[in-house]
Coordinates of C-alpha atoms and ligand atoms in Angstrom, one line a residue:
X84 CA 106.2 114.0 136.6
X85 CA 103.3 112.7 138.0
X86 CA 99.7 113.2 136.4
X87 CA 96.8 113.3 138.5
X88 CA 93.8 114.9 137.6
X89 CA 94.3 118.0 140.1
X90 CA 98.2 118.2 139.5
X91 CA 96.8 118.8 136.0
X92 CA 94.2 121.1 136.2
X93 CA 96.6 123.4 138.3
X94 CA 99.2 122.9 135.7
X95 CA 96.3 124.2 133.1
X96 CA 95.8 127.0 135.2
X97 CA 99.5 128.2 135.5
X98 CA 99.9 127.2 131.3
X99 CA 96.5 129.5 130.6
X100 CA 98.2 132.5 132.4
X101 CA 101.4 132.6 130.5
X102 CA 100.4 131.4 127.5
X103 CA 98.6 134.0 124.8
X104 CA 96.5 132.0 122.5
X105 CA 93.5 130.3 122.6
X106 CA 94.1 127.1 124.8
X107 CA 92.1 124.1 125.5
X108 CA 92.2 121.8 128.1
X109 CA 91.0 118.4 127.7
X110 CA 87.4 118.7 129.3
X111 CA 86.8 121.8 127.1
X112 CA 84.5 121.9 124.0
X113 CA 87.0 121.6 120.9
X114 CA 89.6 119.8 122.5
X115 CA 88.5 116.6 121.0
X116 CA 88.4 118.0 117.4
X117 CA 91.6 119.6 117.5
X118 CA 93.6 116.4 119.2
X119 CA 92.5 114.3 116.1
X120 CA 95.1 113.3 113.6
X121 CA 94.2 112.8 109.9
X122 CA 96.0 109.4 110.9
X123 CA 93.3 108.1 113.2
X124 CA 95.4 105.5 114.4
X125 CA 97.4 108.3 116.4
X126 CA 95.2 108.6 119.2
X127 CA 96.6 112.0 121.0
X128 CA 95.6 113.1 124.1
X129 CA 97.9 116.6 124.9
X130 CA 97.9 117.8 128.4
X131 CA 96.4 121.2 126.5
X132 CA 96.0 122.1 123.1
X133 CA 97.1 125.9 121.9
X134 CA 95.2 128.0 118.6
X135 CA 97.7 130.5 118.1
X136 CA 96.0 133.7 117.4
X137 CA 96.3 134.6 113.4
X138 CA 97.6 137.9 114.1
X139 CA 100.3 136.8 116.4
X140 CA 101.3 133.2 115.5
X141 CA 105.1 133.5 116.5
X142 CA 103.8 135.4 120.2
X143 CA 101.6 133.0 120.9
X144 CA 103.7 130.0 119.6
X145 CA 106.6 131.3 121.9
X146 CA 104.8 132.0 125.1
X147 CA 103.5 128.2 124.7
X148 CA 107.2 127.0 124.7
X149 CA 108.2 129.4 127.8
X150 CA 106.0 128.4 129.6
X151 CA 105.7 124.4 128.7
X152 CA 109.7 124.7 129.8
X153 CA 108.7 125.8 132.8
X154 CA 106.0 123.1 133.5
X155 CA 108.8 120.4 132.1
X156 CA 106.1 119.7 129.5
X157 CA 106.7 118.9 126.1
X158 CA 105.6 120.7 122.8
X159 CA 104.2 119.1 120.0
X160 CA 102.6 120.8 116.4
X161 CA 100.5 119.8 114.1
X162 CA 99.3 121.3 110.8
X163 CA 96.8 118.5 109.6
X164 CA 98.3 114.9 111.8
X165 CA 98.9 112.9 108.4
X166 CA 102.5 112.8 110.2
X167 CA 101.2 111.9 113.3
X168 CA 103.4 109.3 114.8
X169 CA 101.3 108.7 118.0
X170 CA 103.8 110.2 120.9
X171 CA 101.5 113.0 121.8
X172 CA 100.3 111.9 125.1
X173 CA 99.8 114.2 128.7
X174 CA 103.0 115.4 128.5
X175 CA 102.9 117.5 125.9
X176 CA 100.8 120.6 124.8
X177 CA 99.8 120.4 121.0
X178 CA 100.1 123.4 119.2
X179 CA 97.4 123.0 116.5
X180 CA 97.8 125.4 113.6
X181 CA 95.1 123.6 110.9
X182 CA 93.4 126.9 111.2
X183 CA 96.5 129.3 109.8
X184 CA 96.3 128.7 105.7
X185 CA 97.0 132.0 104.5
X186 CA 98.8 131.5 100.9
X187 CA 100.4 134.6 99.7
X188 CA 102.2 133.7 96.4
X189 CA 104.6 136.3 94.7
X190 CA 107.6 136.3 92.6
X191 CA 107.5 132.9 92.1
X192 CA 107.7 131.8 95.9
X193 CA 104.1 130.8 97.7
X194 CA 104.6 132.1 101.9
X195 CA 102.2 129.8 103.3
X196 CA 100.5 129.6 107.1
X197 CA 102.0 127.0 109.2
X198 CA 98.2 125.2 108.5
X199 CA 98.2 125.4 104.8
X200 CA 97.5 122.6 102.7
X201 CA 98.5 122.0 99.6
X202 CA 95.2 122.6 98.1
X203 CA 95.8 125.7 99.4
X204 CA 99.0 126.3 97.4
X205 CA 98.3 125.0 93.8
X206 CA 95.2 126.5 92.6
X207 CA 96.5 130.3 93.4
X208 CA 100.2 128.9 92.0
X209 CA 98.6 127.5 88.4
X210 CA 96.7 130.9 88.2
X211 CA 100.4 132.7 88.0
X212 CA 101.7 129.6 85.7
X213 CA 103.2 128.2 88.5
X214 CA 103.3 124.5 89.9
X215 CA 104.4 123.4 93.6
X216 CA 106.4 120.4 94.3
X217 CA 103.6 119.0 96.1
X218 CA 103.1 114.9 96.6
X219 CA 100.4 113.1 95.6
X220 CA 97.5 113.9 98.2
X221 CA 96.6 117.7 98.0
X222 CA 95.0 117.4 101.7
X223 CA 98.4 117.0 102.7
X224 CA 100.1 120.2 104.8
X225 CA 103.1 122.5 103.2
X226 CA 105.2 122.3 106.4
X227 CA 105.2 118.9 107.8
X228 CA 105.6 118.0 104.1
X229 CA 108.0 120.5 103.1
X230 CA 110.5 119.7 106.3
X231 CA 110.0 116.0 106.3
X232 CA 111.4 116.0 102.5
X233 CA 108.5 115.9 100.0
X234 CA 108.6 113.4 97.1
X235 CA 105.9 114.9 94.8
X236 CA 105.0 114.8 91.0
X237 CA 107.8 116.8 89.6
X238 CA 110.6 115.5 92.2
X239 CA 112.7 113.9 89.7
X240 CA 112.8 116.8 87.8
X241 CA 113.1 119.3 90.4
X242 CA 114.1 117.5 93.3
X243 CA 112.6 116.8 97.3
X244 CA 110.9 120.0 98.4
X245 CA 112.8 120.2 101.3
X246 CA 115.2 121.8 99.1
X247 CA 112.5 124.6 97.6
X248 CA 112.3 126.0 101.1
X249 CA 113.7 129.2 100.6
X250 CA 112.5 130.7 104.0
X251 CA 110.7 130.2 107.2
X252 CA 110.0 132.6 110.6
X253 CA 110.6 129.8 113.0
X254 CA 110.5 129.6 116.8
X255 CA 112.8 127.9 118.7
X256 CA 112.7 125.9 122.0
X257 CA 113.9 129.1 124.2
X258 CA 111.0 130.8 123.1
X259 CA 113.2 133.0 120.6
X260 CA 111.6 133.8 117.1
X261 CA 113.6 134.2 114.2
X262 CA 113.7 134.4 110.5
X263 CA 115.4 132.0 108.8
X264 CA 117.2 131.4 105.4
X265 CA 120.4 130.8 103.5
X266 CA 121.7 133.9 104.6
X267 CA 120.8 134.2 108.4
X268 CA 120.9 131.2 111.0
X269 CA 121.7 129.0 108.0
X270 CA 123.2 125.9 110.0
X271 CA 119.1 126.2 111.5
X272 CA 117.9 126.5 108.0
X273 CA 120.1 123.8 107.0
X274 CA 118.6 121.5 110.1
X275 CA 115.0 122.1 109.8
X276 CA 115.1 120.9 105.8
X277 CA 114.8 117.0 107.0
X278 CA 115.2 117.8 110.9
X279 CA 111.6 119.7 111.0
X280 CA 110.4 120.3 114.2
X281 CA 113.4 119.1 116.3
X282 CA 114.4 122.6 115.7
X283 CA 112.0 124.6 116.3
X284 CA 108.3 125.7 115.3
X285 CA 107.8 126.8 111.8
X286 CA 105.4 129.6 111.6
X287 CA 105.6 131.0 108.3
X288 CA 107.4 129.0 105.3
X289 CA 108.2 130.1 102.3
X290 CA 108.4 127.8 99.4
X291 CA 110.0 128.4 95.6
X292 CA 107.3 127.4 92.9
X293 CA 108.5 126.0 89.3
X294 CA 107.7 127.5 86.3
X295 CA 105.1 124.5 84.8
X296 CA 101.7 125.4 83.9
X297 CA 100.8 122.1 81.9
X298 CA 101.7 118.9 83.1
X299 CA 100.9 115.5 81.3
X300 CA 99.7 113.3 83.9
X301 CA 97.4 110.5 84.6
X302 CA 97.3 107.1 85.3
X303 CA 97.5 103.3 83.0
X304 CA 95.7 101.1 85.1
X305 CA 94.5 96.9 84.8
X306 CA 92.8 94.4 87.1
X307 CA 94.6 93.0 89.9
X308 CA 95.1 89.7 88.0
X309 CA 97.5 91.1 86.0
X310 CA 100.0 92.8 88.5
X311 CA 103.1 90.3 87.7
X312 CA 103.3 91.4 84.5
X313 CA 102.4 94.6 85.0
X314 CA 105.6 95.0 88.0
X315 CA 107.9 93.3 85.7
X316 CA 107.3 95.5 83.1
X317 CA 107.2 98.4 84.9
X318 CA 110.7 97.6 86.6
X319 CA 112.1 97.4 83.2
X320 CA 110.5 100.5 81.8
X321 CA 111.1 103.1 85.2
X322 CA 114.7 102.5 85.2
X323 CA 115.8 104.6 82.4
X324 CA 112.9 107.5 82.0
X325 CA 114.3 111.3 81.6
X326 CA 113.9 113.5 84.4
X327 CA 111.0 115.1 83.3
X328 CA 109.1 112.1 84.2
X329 CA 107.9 111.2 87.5
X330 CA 106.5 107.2 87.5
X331 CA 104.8 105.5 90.4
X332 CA 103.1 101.6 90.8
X333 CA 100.1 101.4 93.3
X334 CA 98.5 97.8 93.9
X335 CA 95.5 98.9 95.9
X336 CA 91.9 97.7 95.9
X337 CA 89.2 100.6 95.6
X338 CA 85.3 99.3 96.3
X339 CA 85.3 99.2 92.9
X340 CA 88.0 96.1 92.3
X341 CA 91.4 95.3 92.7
X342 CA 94.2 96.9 90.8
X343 CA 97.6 97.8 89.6
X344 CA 98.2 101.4 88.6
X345 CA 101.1 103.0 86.9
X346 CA 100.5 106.7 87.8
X347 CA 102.8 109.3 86.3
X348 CA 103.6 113.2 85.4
X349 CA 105.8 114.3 82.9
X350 CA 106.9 117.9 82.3
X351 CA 107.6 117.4 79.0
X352 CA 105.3 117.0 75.6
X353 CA 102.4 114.5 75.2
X354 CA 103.8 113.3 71.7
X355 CA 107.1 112.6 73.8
X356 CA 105.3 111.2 76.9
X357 CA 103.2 108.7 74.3
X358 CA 106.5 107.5 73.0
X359 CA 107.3 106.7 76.4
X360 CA 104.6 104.8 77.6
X361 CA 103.6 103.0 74.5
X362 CA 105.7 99.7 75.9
X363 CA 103.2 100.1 78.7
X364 CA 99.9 100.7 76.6
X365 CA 100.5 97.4 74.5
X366 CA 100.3 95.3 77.9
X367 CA 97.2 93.1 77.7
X368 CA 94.2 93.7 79.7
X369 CA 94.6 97.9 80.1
X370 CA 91.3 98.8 82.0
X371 CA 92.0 102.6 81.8
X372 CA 94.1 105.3 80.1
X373 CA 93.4 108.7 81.7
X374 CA 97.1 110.0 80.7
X375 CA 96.2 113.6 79.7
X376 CA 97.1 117.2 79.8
X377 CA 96.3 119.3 83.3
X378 CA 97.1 121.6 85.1
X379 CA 99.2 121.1 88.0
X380 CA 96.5 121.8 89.8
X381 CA 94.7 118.7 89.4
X382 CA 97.9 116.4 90.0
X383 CA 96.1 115.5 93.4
X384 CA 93.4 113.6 91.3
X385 CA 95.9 111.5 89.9
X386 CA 97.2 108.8 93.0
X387 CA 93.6 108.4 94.1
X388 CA 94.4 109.1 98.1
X389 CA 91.7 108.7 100.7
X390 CA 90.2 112.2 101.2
X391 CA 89.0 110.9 104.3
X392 CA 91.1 110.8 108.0
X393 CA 92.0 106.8 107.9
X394 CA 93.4 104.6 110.6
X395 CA 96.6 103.8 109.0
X396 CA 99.2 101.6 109.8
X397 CA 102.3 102.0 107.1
X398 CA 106.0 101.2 106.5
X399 CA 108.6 102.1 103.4
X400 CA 111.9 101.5 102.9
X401 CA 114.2 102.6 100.0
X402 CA 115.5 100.4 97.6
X403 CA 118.9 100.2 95.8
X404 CA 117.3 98.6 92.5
X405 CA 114.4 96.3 91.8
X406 CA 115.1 93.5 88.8
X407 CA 112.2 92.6 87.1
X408 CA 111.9 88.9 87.9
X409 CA 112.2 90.2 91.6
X410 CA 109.4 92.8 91.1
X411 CA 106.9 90.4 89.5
X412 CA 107.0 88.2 92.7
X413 CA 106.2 91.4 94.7
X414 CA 102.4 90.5 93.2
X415 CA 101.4 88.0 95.6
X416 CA 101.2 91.1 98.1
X417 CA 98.5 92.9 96.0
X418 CA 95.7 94.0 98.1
X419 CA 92.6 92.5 97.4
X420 CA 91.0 88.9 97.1
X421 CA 90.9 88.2 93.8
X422 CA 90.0 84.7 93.1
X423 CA 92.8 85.1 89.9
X424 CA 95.6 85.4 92.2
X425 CA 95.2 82.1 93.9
X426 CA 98.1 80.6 92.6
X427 CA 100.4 83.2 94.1
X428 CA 98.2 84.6 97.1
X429 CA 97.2 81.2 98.5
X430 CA 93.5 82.6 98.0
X431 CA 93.7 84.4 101.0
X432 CA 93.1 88.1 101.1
X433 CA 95.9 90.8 101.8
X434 CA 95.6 93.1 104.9
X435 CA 97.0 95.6 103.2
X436 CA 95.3 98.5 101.1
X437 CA 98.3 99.6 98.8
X438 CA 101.5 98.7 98.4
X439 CA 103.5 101.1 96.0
X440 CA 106.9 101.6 94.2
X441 CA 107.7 104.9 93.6
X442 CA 110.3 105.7 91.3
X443 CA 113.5 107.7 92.9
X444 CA 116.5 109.0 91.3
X445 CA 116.6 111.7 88.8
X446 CA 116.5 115.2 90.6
X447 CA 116.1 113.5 93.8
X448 CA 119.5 111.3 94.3
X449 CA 121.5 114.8 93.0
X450 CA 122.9 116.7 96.2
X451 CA 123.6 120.2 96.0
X452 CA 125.3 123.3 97.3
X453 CA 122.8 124.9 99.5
X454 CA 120.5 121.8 100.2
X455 CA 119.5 121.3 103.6
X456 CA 119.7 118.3 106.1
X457 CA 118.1 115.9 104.1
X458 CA 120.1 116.4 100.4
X459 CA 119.3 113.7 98.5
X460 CA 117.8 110.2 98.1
X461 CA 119.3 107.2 97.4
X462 CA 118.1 104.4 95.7
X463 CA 115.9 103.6 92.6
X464 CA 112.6 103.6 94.5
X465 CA 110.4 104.0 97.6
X466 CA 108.8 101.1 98.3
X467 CA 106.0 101.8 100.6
X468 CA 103.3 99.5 102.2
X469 CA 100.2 100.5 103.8
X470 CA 96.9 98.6 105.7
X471 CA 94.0 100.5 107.4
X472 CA 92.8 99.5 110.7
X473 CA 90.0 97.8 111.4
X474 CA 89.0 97.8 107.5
X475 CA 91.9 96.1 105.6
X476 CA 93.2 94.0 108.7
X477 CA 93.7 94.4 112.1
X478 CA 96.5 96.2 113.2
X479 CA 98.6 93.2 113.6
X480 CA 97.9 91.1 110.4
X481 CA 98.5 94.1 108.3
X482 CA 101.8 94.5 110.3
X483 CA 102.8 91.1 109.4
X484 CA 101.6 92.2 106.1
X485 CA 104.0 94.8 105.9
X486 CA 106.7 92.5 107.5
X487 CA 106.1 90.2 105.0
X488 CA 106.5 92.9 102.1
X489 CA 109.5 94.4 103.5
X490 CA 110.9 91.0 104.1
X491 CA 110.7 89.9 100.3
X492 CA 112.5 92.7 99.0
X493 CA 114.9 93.0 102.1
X494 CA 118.6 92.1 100.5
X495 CA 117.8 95.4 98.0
X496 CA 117.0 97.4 101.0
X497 CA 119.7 100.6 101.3
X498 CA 120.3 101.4 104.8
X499 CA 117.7 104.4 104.9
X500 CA 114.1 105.0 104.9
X501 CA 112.2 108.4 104.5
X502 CA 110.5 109.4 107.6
X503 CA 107.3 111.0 105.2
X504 CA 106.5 107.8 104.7
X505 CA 107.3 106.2 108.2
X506 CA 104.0 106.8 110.3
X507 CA 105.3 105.5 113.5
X508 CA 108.2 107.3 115.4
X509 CA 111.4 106.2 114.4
X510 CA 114.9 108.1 114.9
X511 CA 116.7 110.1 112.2
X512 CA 119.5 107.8 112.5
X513 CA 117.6 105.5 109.3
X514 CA 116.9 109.0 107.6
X515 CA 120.6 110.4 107.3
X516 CA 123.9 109.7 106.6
X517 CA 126.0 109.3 110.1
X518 CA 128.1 112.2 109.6
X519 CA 124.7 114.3 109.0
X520 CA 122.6 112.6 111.9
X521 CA 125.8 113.5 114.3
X522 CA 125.4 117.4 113.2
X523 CA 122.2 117.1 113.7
X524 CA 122.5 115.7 117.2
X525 CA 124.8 118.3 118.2
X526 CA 122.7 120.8 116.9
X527 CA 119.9 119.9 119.0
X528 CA 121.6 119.2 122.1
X529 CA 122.6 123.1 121.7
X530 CA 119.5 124.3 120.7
X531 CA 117.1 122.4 123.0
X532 CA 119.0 121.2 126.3
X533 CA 115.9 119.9 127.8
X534 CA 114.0 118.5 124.7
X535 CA 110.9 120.6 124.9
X536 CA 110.4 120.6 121.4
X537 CA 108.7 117.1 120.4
X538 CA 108.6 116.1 116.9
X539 CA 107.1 113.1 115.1
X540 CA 110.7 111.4 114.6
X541 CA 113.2 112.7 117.2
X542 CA 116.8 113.3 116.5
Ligands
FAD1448 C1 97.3 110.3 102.0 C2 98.8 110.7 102.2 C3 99.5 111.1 101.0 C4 100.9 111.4 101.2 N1 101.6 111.7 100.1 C5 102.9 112.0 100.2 C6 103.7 112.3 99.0 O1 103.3 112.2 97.9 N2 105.0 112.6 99.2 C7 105.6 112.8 100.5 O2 106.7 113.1 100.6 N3 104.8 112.5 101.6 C8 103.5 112.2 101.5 N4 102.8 111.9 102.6 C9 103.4 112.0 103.9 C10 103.4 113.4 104.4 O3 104.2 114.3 103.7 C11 103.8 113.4 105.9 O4 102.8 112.7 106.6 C12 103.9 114.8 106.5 O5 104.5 114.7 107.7 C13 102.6 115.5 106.6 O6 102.8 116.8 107.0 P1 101.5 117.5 107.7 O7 101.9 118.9 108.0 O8 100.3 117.3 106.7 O9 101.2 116.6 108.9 P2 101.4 116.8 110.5 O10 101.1 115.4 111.1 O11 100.6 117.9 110.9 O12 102.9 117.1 110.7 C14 103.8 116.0 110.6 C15 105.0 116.4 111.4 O13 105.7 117.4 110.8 C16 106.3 118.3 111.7 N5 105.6 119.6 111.5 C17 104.4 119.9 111.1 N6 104.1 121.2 111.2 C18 105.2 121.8 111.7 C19 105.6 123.1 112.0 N7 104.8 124.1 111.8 N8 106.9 123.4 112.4 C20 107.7 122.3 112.6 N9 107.5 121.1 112.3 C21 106.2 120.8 111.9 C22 106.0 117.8 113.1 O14 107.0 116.9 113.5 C23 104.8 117.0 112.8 O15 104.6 116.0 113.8 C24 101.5 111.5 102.5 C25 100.7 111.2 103.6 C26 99.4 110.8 103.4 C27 98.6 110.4 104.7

């Protein structure tokens, strides 16, 4: 296809005509805000961008992919671009839907606008004594979260909310628009858990809640200098925890000073929660205690996220186990320029922001009858590494960073990653099993013959 300016402008014509909605093109006031990503680093630069209309999402999402078909354009969504892998370019229209976050929350199941956040979700949910399976940054949307997998506070009690979708009103690459569920279309219900929007456009989701309404959460946190120990110990203590609690290590280096962080939530009692981190307390050097109870609510408090759109440039992968001699090496990668970590860091500062072990199994490595594409996790954690451009490094020390990261834990790898955590486009083939990724192919081949549908990791 080529692209000149006036093959475009007639193509925005045509597109304008057939497609209900609000559409920009990109010399139009608004275009710019709604083409940003909450990763900055995905600079995307659709051919148009498409505000369904509030009252007829599923119309106006339709006509868009009817009429991009026709144009051999490609269609692309976005809820809030914290998934944004960067392959939105002139060939695609992006349907932007940050504007639909309607949240109606009954019988223990939130129905959330393709837009919402989760901030949207828990406040209303706590207020009925109900928690969501959200993740750790509340800015983050339902959907892309929800479809991608979800590894949140209470996932290794409950499991990845890909598996809490119960519903969704989804539109598919012909344009058709249908409801969705365990009891109509479910090989398409079964695809979009993990397959997201390789399947089709969600417009409407509807997500099962938990019955929590106090959590005990918070986070153990000491100086940077002290991460070998702090990883070691950690390594020993994650590895046999009940469900109920849900552990995670951050190194990361706030303005305020370098640091190693054990974040966690436990469903179960503060007297019982004490008993289980008092190996943790008695290590030397403790800056902060904030363990407390909260409401689920305030779990996106806990992992200290930027609130801010960032330029990032990440990587995970999952790992089978982690010994603890292993994970106390994994400290010369702690972000930050601590003079006390000369010995190990070489004195040089990291490129990197965070690097993080989040603790799997549990909930999460159970499959079940019912589950969708993505079933379960394997692996005892999720290691995950993460620079921002232009501030931690540029973009290729921090990918050396990364590299490096990766590369010192690399013989525990297991052959999967999780694309959540994966913020440049990779295929599903690392994300599923090959049986799975070969029904998933097929499935798409059938569903979308000419690939119209463009998601952040293709199958
Ligand atoms: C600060 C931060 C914290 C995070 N914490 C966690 C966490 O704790 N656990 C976790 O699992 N993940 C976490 N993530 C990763 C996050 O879940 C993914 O980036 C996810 O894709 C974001 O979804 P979104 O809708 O907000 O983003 P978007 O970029 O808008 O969407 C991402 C992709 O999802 C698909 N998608 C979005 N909307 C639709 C739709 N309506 N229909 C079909 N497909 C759609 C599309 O392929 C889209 O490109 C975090 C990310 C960040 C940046």
């Amino acid at each position: 296809m080529r692209h000149d300016s006036l093959m475009a402008a007639s193509h925005i014509a045509s597109l304008s005509r057939s497609i209900s909605g609000r559409i920009l093109s990109p010399d139009e006031p608004g275009y710019d805000e709604h083409r940003r990503a909450w990763n900055t680093a995905a600079d995307q630069r659709p051919a148009a961008i498409v505000l369904p209309d509030p009252d007829d999402v599923a119309a106006d999402v339709s006509s868009t992919l009817v009429a991009a078909t026709d144009a051999d354009l490609r269609v692309a969504v976005q809820g809030t671009g914290h998934g944004a892998t960067g392959l939105v370019d002139e060939s695609a229209i992006l349907i932007s839907m940050s504007h639909l976050r309607d949240v109606d929350i009954e019988s223990g199941r939130a129905r959330v606008g393709a837009g919402a956040r989760w901030s949207d979700v828990v406040g209303p949910a706590a207020g009925q004594g109900l928690a969501a399976l959200a993740g750790s940054s509340a800015d983050v949307g339902v959907v892309g979260y929800s479809l991608g997998g979800g590894i949140g506070w209470l996932a290794r009690r409950y499991g990845l909310a890909s598996n809490a979708v119960a519903g969704a009103q989804v539109v598919t690459a012909d344009g058709g628009i249908h409801w969705v569920d365990a009891g109509h279309e479910p090989e398409l219900f079964w695809a979009l858990r993990g397959g997201a929007a390789n399947f089709g456009i969600v417009t409407e989701l509807l997500v099962d809640l938990v019955e929590v309404s106090t959590v005990q959460a918070g986070a153990l946190v000491w100086p940077r200098d002290r991460a070998g120990d702090v990883l070691a110990a950690y390594a020993e203590w994650a590895i046999d925890l009940p469900d109920e609690v849900t552990p995670t290590l951050v190194m990361s280096a706030p303005p305020s000073g370098a640091i190693v962080m054990i974040g966690v939530c436990s469903t179960g009692s503060g007297d019982d929660l004490d008993a289980i981190l008092a190996p943790l307390r008695e290590l030397d050097g403790q800056l902060e205690d904030t363990v407390a109870a909260m409401s689920p609510a305030d779990l996106g408090r806990v992992h200290r996220d930027p609130l801010q759109p960032t330029s990032s440039v990440s990587d995970a992968r999952l790992l089978e186990q982690l010994p603890a001699g292993t994970a106390r090496g994994l400290a010369r990668h702690a972000p930050g320029t601590d003079a006390a970590l000369a010995p190990l860091a070489a004195g040089r500062g990291s490129p990197l922001a965070m690097v993080e072990l989040r603790r799997l199994g549990g909930a999460i490595a159970r499959g079940g009858e019912g589950h969708g594409a993505l079933n379960r996790l394997e692996g005892d954690y999720l290691l995950f590494a993460l620079g921002i451009e232009d501030v931690t490094g540029s973009r290729a020390s921090i990918e050396a960073g990364i590299a490096d990261v990766l590369e010192s834990l690399a013989s525990f790898e297991t052959a999967r990653t999780v694309l959540n955590f994966v913020d440049h486009p990779v295929t599903g083939q690392t994300e599923f099993d090959p049986q799975t990724y070969r029904r998933l192919q097929a499935l798409r081949a059938q569903m979308d013959p000419s690939g119209v549908l463009l998601a952040a990791h293709p199958i």
